[in-house]
Short mmCIF file of C-alpha atoms in Angstrom, two decimals:
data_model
loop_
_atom_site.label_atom_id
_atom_site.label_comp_id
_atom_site.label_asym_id
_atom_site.label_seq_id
_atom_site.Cartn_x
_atom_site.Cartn_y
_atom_site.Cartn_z
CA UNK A 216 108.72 153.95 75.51
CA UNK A 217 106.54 156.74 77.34
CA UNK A 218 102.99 156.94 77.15
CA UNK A 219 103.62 160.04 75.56
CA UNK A 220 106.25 159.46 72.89
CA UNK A 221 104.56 159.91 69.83
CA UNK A 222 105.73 157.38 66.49
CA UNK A 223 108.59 158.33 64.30
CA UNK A 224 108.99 159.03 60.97
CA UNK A 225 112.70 157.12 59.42
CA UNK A 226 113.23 160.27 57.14
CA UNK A 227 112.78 162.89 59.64
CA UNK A 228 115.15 160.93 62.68
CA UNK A 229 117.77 160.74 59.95
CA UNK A 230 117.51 164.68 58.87
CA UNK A 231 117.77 165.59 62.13
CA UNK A 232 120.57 163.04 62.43
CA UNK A 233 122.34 164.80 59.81
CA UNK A 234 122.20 167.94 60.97
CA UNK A 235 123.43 167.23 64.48
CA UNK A 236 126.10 165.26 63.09
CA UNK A 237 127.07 168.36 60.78
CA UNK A 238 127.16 170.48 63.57
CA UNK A 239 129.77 168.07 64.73
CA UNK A 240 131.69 167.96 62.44
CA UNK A 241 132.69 171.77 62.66
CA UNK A 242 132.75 171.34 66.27
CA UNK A 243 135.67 168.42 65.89
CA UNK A 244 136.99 170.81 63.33
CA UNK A 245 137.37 173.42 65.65
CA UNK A 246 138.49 171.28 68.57
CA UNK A 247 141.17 168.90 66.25
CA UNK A 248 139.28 165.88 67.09
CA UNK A 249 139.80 163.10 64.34
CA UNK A 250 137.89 160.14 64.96
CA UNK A 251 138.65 157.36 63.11
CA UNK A 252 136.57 155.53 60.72
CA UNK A 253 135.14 152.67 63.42
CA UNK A 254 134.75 156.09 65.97
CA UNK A 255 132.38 158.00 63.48
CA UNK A 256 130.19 154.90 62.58
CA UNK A 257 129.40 154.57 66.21
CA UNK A 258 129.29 158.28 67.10
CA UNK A 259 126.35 158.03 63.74
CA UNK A 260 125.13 155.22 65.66
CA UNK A 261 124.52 157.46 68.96
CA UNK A 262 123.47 160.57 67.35
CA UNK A 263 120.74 159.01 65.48
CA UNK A 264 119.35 157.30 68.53
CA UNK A 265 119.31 160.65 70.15
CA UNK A 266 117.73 162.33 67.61
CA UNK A 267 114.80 159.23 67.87
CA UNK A 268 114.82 159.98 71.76
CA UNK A 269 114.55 163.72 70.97
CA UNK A 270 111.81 163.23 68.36
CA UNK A 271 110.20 160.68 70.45
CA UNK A 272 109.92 161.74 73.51
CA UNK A 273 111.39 158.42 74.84
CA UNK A 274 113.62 158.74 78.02
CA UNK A 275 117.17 156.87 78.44
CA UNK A 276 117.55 154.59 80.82
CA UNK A 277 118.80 155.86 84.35
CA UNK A 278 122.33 156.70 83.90
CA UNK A 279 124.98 157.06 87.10
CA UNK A 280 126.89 160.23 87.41
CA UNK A 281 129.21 158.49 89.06
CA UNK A 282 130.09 156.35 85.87
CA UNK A 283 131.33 159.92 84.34
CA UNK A 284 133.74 161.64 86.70
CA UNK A 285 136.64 160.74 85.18
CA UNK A 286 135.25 162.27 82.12
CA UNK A 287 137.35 165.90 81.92
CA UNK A 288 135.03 169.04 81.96
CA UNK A 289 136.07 170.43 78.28
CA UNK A 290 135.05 167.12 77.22
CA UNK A 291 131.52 167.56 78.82
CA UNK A 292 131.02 170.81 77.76
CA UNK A 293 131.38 169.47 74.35
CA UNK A 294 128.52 166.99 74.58
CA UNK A 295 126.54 169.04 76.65
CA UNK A 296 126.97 171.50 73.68
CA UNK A 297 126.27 169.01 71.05
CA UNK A 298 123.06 167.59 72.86
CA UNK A 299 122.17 171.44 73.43
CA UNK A 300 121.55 171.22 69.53
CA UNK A 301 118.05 169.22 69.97
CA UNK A 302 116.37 171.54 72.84
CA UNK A 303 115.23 168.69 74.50
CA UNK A 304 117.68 165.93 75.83
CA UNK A 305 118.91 165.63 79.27
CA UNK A 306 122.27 166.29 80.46
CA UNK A 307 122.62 162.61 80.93
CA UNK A 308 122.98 162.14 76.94
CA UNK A 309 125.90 164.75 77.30
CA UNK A 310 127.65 162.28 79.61
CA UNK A 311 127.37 159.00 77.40
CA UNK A 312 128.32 161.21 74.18
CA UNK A 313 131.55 162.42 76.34
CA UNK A 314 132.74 159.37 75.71
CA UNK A 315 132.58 159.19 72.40
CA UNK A 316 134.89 162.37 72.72
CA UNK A 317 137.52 161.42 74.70
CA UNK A 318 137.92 157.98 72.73
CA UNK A 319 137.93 160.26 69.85
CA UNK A 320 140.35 162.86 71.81
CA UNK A 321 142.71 159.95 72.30
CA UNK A 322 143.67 159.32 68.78
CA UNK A 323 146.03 162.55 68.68
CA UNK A 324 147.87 161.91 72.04
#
């Protein structure tokens, strides 16, 4: 953890958890994405540590790009989208929640 994160409150990760995971929701709504049940408790999983990184102030790891190309772009404008809902994360938490989308995207093809 930074020097600078500052300690978290349970209650307030998990509301801002819920929120973000609302707004995803519609957004797989919109989109026809139907993960299944295993998909959603790890996509929870994910979200919630973001929103603990994006209440924290706590940085990921380094992340490669590189990992990510084969990720399509629709699929990374989705994350980047989602983890636009914080205000604070970097673009490298869009490219480990793409995943989550196109494992997610998979189920309908």
């Amino acid at each position: 953890m930074r020097s600078d994160a500052v300690p978290l409150n349970a209650e307030t990760v998990q509301a801002l958890a819920d929120r973000i995971l609302g707004q995803i929701a519609i957004l797989y709504t919109a989109h026809q994405i139907s993960p299944t049940p295993v998909q959603q408790q790890m996509l929870n999983s994910h979200v919630q540590a973001m929103a603990s990184r994006s209440l924290s102030g706590e940085a990921l790891p380094e992340v490669e790009a590189e990992l990510f190309d084969d990720i399509p772009p629709d699929s990374l404008q989705l994350a980047q989208q989602i983890v636009d809902l914080f205000g604070n994360l970097p673009v490298e938490e869009a490219w480990l929640l793409s995943v989550h989308i196109e494992v997610a995207k998979s189920n309908d093809a």
